XYZ file of C-alpha atoms in Angstrom:
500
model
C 36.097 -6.325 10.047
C 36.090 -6.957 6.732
C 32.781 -5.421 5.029
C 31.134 -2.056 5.897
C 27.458 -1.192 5.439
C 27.029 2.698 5.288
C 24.086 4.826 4.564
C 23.154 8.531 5.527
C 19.681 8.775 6.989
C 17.818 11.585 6.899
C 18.314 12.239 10.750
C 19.529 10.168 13.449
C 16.167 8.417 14.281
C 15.857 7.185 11.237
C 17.048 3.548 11.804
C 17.885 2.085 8.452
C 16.107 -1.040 7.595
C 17.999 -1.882 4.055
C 21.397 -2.101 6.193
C 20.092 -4.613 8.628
C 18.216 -6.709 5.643
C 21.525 -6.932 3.748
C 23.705 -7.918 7.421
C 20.601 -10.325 8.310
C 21.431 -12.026 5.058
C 25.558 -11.859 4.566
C 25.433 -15.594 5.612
C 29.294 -16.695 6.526
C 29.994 -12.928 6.325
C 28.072 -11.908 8.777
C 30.926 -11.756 11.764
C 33.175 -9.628 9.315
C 30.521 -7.337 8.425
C 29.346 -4.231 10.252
C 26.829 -1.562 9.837
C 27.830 2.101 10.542
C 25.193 4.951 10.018
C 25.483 8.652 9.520
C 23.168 11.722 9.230
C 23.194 14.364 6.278
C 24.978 17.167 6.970
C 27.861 16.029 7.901
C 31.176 17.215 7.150
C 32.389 14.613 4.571
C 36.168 14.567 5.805
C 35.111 13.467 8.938
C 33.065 10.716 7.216
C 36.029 9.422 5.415
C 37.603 9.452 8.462
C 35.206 7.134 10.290
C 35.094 4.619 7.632
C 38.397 4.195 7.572
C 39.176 3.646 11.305
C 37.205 0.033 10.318
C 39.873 -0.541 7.761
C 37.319 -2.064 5.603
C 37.888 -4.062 2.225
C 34.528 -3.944 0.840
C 31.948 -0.529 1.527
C 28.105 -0.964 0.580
C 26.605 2.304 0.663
C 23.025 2.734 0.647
C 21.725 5.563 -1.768
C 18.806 7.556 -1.615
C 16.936 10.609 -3.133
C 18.229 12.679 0.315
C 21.407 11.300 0.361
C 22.537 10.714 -3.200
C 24.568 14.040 -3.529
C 26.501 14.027 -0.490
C 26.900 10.244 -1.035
C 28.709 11.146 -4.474
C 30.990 13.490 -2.626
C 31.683 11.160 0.011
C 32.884 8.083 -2.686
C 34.476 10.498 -4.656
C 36.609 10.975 -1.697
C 37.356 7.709 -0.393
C 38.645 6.648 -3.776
C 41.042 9.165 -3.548
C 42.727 8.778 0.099
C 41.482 5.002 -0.241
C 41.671 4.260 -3.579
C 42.029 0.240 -2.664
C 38.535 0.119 -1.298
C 36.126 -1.488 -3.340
C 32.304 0.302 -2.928
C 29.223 -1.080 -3.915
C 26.032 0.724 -4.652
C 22.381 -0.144 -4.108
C 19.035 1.079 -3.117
C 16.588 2.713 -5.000
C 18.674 5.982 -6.355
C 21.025 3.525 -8.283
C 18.491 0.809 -9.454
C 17.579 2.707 -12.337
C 18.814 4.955 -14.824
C 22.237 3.611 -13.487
C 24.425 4.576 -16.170
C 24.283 8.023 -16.359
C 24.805 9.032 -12.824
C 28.474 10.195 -11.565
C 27.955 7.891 -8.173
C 27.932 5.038 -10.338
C 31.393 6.160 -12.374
C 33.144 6.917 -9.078
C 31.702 3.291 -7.532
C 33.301 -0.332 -8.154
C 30.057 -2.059 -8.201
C 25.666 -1.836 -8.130
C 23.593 -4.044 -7.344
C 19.819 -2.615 -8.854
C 16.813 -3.741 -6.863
C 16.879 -6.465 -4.534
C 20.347 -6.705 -2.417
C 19.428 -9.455 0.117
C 21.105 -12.294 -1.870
C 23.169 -10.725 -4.806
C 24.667 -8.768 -2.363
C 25.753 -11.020 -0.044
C 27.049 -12.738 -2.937
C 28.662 -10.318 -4.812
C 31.095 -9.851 -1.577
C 32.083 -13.599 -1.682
C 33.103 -13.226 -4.941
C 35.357 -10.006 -4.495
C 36.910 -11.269 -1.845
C 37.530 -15.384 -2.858
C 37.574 -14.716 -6.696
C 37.211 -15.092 -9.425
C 36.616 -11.094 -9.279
C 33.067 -9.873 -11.178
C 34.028 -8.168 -14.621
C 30.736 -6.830 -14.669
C 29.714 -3.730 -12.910
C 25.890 -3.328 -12.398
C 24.765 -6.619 -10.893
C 20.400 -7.284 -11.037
C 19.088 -8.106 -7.444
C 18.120 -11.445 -7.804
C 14.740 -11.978 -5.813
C 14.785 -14.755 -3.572
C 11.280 -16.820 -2.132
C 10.340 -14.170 0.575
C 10.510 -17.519 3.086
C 14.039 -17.512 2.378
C 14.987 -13.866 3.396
C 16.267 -13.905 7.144
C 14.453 -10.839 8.631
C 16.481 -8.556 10.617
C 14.609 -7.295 13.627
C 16.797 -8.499 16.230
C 19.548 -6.118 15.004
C 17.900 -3.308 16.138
C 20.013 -2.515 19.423
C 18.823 -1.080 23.016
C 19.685 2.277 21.382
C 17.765 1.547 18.581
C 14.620 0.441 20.141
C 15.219 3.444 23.207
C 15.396 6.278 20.725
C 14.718 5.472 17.000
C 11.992 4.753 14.502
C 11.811 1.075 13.867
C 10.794 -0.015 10.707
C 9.044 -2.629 9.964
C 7.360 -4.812 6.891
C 5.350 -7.508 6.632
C 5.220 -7.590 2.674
C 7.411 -6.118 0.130
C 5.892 -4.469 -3.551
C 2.554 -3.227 -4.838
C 0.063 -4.341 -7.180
C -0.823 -1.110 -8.153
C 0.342 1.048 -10.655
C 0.659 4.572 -10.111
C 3.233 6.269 -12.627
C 4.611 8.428 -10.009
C 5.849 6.192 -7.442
C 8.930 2.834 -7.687
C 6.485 0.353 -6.588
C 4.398 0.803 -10.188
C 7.243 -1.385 -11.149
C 6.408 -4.320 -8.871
C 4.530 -6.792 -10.388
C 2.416 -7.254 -7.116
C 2.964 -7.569 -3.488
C 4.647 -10.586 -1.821
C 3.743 -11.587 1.983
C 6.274 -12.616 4.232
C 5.481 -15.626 6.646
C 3.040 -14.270 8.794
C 3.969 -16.618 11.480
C 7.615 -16.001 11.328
C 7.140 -11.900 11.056
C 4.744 -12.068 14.174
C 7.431 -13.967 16.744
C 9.935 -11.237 15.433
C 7.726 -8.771 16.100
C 6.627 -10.433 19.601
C 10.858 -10.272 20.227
C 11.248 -6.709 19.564
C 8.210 -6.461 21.823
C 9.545 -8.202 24.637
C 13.197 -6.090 24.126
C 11.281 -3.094 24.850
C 10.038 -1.889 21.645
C 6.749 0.638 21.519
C 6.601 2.270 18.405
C 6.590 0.322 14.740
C 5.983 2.005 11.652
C 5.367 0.035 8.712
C 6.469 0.465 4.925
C 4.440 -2.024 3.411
C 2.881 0.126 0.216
C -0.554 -1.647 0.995
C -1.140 -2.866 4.176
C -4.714 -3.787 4.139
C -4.928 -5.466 0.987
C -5.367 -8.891 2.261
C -7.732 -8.219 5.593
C -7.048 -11.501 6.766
C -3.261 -10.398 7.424
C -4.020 -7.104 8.472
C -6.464 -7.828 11.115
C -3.791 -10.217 12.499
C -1.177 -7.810 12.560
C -3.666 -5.408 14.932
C -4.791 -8.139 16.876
C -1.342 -8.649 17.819
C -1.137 -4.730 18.607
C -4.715 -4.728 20.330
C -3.491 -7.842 22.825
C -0.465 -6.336 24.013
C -2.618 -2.860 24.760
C -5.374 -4.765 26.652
C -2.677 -7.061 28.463
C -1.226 -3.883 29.367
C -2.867 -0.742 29.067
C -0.676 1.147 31.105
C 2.446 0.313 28.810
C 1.169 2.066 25.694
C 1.927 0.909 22.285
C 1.937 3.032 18.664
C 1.642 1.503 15.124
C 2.099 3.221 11.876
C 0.169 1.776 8.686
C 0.366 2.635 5.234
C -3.704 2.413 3.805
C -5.283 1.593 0.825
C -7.791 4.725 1.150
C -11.212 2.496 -0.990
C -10.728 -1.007 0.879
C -11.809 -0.631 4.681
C -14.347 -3.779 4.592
C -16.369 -3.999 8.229
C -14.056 -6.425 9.726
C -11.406 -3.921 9.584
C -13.115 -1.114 10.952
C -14.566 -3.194 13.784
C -11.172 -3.625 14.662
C -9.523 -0.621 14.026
C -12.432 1.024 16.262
C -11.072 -1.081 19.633
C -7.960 0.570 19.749
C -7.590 3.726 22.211
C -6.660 7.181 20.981
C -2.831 7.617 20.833
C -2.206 3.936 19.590
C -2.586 4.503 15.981
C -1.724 5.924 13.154
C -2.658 5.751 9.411
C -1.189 6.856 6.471
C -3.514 7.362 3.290
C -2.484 8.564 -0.183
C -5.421 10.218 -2.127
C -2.820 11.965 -4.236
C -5.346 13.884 -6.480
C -9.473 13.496 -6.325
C -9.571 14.744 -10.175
C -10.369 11.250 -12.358
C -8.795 12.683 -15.080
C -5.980 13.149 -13.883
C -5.901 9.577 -11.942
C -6.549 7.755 -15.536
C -3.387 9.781 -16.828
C -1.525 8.453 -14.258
C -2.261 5.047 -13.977
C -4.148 5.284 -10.328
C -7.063 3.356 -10.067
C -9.281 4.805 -6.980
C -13.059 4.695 -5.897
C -13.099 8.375 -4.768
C -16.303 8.366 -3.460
C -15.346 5.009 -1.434
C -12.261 6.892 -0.249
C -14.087 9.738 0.907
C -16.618 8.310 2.842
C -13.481 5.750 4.655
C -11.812 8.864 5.999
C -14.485 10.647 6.892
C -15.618 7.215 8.882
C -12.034 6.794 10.656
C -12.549 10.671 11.550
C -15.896 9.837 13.044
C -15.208 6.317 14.461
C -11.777 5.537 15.098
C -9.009 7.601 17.345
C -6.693 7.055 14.569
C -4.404 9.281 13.735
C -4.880 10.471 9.954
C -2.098 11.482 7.347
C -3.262 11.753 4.197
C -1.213 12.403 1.072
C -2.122 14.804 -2.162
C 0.377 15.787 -4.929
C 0.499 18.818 -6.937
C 1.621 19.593 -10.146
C 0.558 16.092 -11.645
C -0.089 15.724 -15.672
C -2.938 17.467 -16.595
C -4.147 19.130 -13.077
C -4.680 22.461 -12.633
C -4.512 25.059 -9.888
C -8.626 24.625 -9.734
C -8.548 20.751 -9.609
C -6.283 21.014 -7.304
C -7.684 23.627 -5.114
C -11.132 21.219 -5.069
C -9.291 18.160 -4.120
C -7.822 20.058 -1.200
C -11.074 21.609 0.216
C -12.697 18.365 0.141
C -9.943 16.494 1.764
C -9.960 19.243 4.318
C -13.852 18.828 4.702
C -13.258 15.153 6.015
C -11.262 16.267 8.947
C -8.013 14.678 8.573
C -5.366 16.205 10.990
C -2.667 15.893 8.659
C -2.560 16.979 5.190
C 0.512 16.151 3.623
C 0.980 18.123 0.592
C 3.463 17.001 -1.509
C 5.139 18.457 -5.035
C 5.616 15.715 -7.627
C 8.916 14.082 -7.873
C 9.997 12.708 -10.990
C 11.912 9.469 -9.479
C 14.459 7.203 -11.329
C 12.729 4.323 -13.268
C 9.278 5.820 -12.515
C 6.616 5.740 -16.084
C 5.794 9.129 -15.100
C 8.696 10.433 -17.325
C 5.826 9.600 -20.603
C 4.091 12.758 -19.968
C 7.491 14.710 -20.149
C 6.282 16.545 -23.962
C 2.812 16.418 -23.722
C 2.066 17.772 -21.051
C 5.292 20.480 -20.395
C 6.292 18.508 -17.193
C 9.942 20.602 -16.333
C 12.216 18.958 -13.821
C 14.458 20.161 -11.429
C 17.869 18.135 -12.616
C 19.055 17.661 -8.882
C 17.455 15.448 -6.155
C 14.694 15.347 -5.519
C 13.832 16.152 -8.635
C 10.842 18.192 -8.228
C 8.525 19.302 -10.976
C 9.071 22.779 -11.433
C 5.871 23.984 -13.995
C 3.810 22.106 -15.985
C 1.077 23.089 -18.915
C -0.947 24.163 -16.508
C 0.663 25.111 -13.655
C 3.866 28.123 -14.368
C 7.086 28.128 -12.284
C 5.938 30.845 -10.585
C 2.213 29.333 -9.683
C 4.314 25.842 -8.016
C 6.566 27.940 -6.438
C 3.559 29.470 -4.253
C 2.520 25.783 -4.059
C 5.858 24.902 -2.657
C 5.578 27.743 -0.170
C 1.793 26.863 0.759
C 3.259 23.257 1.223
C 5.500 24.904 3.726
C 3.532 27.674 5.643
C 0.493 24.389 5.773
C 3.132 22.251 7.747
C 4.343 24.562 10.103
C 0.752 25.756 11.178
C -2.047 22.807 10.380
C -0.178 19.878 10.416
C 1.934 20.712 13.323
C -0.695 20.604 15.301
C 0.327 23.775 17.598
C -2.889 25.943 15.941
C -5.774 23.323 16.059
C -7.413 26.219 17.334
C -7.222 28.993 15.035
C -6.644 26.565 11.982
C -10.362 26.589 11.393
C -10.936 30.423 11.488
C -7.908 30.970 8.988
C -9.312 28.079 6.233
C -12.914 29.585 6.613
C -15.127 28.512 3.733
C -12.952 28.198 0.960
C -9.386 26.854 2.595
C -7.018 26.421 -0.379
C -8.019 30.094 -1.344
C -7.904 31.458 2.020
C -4.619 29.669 3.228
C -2.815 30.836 0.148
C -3.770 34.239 0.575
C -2.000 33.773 4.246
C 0.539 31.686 2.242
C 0.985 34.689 -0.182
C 1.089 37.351 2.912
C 3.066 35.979 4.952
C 5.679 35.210 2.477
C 5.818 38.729 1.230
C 5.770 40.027 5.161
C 8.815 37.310 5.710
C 11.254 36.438 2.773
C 11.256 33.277 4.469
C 9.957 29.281 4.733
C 12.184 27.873 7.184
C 13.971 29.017 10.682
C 10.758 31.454 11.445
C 10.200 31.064 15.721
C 7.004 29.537 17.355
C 6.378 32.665 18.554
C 7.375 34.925 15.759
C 4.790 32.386 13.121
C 1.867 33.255 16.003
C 2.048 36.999 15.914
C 2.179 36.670 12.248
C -0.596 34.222 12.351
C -2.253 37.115 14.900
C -1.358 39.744 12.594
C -3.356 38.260 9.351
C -6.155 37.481 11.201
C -6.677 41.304 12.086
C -5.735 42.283 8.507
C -8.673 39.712 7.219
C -10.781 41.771 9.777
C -10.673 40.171 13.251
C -10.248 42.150 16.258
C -7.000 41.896 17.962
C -8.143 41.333 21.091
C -10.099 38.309 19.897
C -7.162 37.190 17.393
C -4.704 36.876 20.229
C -7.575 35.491 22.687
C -7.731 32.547 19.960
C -4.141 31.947 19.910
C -3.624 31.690 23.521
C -6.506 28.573 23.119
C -4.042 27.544 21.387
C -1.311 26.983 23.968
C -2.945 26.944 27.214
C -2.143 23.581 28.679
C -0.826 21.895 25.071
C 1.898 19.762 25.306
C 4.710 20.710 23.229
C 6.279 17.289 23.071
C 10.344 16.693 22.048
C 11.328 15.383 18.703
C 11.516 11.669 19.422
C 8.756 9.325 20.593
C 8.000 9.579 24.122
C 5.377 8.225 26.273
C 2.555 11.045 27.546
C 0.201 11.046 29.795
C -3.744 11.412 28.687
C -7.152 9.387 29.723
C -6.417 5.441 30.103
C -5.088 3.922 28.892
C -2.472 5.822 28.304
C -0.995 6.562 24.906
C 2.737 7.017 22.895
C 3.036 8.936 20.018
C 6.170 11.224 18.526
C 5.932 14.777 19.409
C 3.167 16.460 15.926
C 0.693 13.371 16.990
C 0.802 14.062 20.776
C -0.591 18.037 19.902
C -3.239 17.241 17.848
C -4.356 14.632 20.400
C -3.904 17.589 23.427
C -6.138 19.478 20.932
């Protein structure tokens, strides 16, 4: 073995996609190349010590916002106990802003953006000659017709226990300063034809869940009703063998077709993804984010009304020129259209991203260290975001988790940014703590505010029982359940709020 491709997911069932694009497309290389995947968290020592056992020539790590810094430590190592290896960088992390970061001292080699062919490339010539003088190589990006896709490398293991990720176009025609794809010039299909037989493969190897990472899946409704037909037929050819898809939507552009469609599929099945980001136009101008709120609106609260789908929607806070108000408005409305999930998200100032042009004007300070977090703004102080950050936290462990679907309601009240931040607030100051607090421990603190807001305790701890009589409280990865026919599979937050 002669190459190594390395990343550190986030957790183990994160399956890495980039890896299996870049070993899809090594060409000739492909029988000396291997893909090896690790977790953060790990003890770096014992990383080194893995990679090694390959004896590798060539290592191409994948880097990441989550994995950058223990990434850098883990180079930094290798070139000292191995200082023959030669590593090469790519992903995201390292495609912009290269030069200033220590990863890329430490590191023989980047390739910035696409890595399917300059990669594969790049290898040849370290290892036939005539060596690359240069050190930061541009992905070069090939016809999409022309990239081999890599779905049959996901193994039995991968398909029995992971995520599998899955695209059927790369990019983004739209421009929203805050995010990498505002760089993409637009968004670039791959062969429908060719994606669906992969797809049909991974089927027929036993695959249930796919969650997809195209930035806009239902931009062209002629591909995405496709794409659910093909999920629809293998549900009504077998409704007994349940099937789950994750999409990424384009909250203003649900045209009838599409909801006709998305209406046939049975609860369980499906699961959208739907970035409002802010509801303030202001504030969308400043960033670049072009969005029919009303049109938005009036989608989600449809797919809440008509569709089983499973909702996620995204805001941000702490975005140029939006205050605590603005923000508190956005929130209650989004929570008035009945979403289960709210994901609410700080703003990340991300390599590359235009975002960085509101820096002065608007008093945007950044946390220096991934992720790179906006820590106060002209409008909102450190201290304000980090209540936000703690709301962000307290919000996930009891709405979104779906374990209070119950008593959720009762705590938001009327007014549910201001009442869940008072909680926020309470149980903060009651706790010293976001993370490690029990199931159990949250729900007597949960009981315990509802008394102090004026609830009896009988009737406080009556409404949290509701909430765990006969719930299931489903393990991390995605496991089938049973529920009405046909039955439905779903990983372990989406099968509570469906028990609710």
């Amino acid at each position: 073995m002669t190459i190594l491709l390395s990343t550190l997911n986030a957790r183990y069932t994160h399956a890495s996609l980039g890896l299996r694009y870049l070993l899809a497309n090594m060409g000739p290389l492909q029988e000396q190349t291997k893909i090896q995947e690790f977790v953060i968290g790990a003890k770096t020592t014992d990383l080194v010590e893995r990679i090694l056992a390959h004896a590798p020539r060539i290592v191409g790590f994948g880097v990441y916002i989550w994995n950058v810094e223990e990434t850098t430590r883990l180079v930094a190592m290798l070139k000292r106990v191995a200082p023959h290896l030669t590593i090469i960088l790519g992903g995201p992390e390292v495609s912009h802003e290269t030069g200033e970061q220590e990863i890329v001292k430490l590191a023989d080699y980047v390739v910035t953006g696409w890595g399917d062919v300059t990669f594969p490339k790049l290898c040849r010539e370290i290892l036939d000659g005539p060596k690359p003088i240069m050190k930061v190589h541009a992905g070069v990006q090939p016809p999409m017709e022309d990239i081999a896709l890599p779905y049959s490398l996901y193994s039995e293991e991968d398909i029995a226990h992971r995520t599998l990720y899955v695209e059927a176009s790369r990019g983004c025609p739209f421009k929203c300063e805050f995010c990498l794809s505002s760089l993409d010039k637009t968004a670039w299909p791959f062969p429908l034809d060719t994606f669906l037989a992969e797809m049909e493969t991974m089927y027929q190897k036993g695959a249930r869940l796919f969650k997809f990472v195209d930035r806009t899946f239902n931009l062209n409704v002629k591909t995405s009703l496709r794409i659910m037909q093909f999920f629809l037929d293998k549900i009504e050819a077998a409704p007994n063998d349940p099937v789950y898809a994750h999409f990424e939507l384009v909250p203003d552009h649900l045209p009838e077709a599409l909801k006709e469609t998305i209406a046939k599929f049975p609860a369980g099945a499906l699961q959208f993804e739907i970035g409002i980001q802010s509801f303030n136009p202001e504030v969308q101008s400043l960033v670049s984010r072009r969005q029919n709120n009303e049109k938005a609106a009036e989608n989600i609260r449809w797919l809440t009304q008509h569709s089983t789908a499973h909702l996620h929607v995204d805001l941000i806070a702490g975005l140029p020129g939006e205050d605590m108000a603005s923000f508190a408005r956005g929130f209650d409305h989004l929570v008035s259209l009945g979403a289960e999930e709210i994901q609410f998200g700080i703003l990340k100032r991300l390599r590359g991203t235009p975002i960085i042009r509101h820096t002065q004007e608007f008093g945007m300070v950044y946390d220096p260290y991934p992720p790179y977090t906006v820590l106060a703004t002209n409008k909102i102080d450190f201290a304000t975001m980090q209540r936000l950050v703690r709301f962000a936290r307290y919000w996930d462990l009891v709405a979104n988790s779906g374990r209070f679907a119950n008593t959720t309601p009762v705590l938001l009240g009327e007014t549910p940014f201001d009442n869940f931040m008072a909680f926020s607030d309470w149980i903060y100051a009651h706790t010293d703590a976001t993370h490690r607090i029990a199931l159990d421990r949250l729900a007597k603190l949960v009981a315990q505010w509802l008394q102090v807001r004026g609830m009896d305790a009988g009737e406080a701890a009556a409404l949290l029982a509701s909430d765990y009589a006969g719930k299931v409280d489903a393990p991390a990865r995605p496991v089938k359940q049973p529920s009405d026919a046909p039955k439905a599979v779903a990983p372990a937050r989406q099968v509570r709020h469906l028990a609710a």
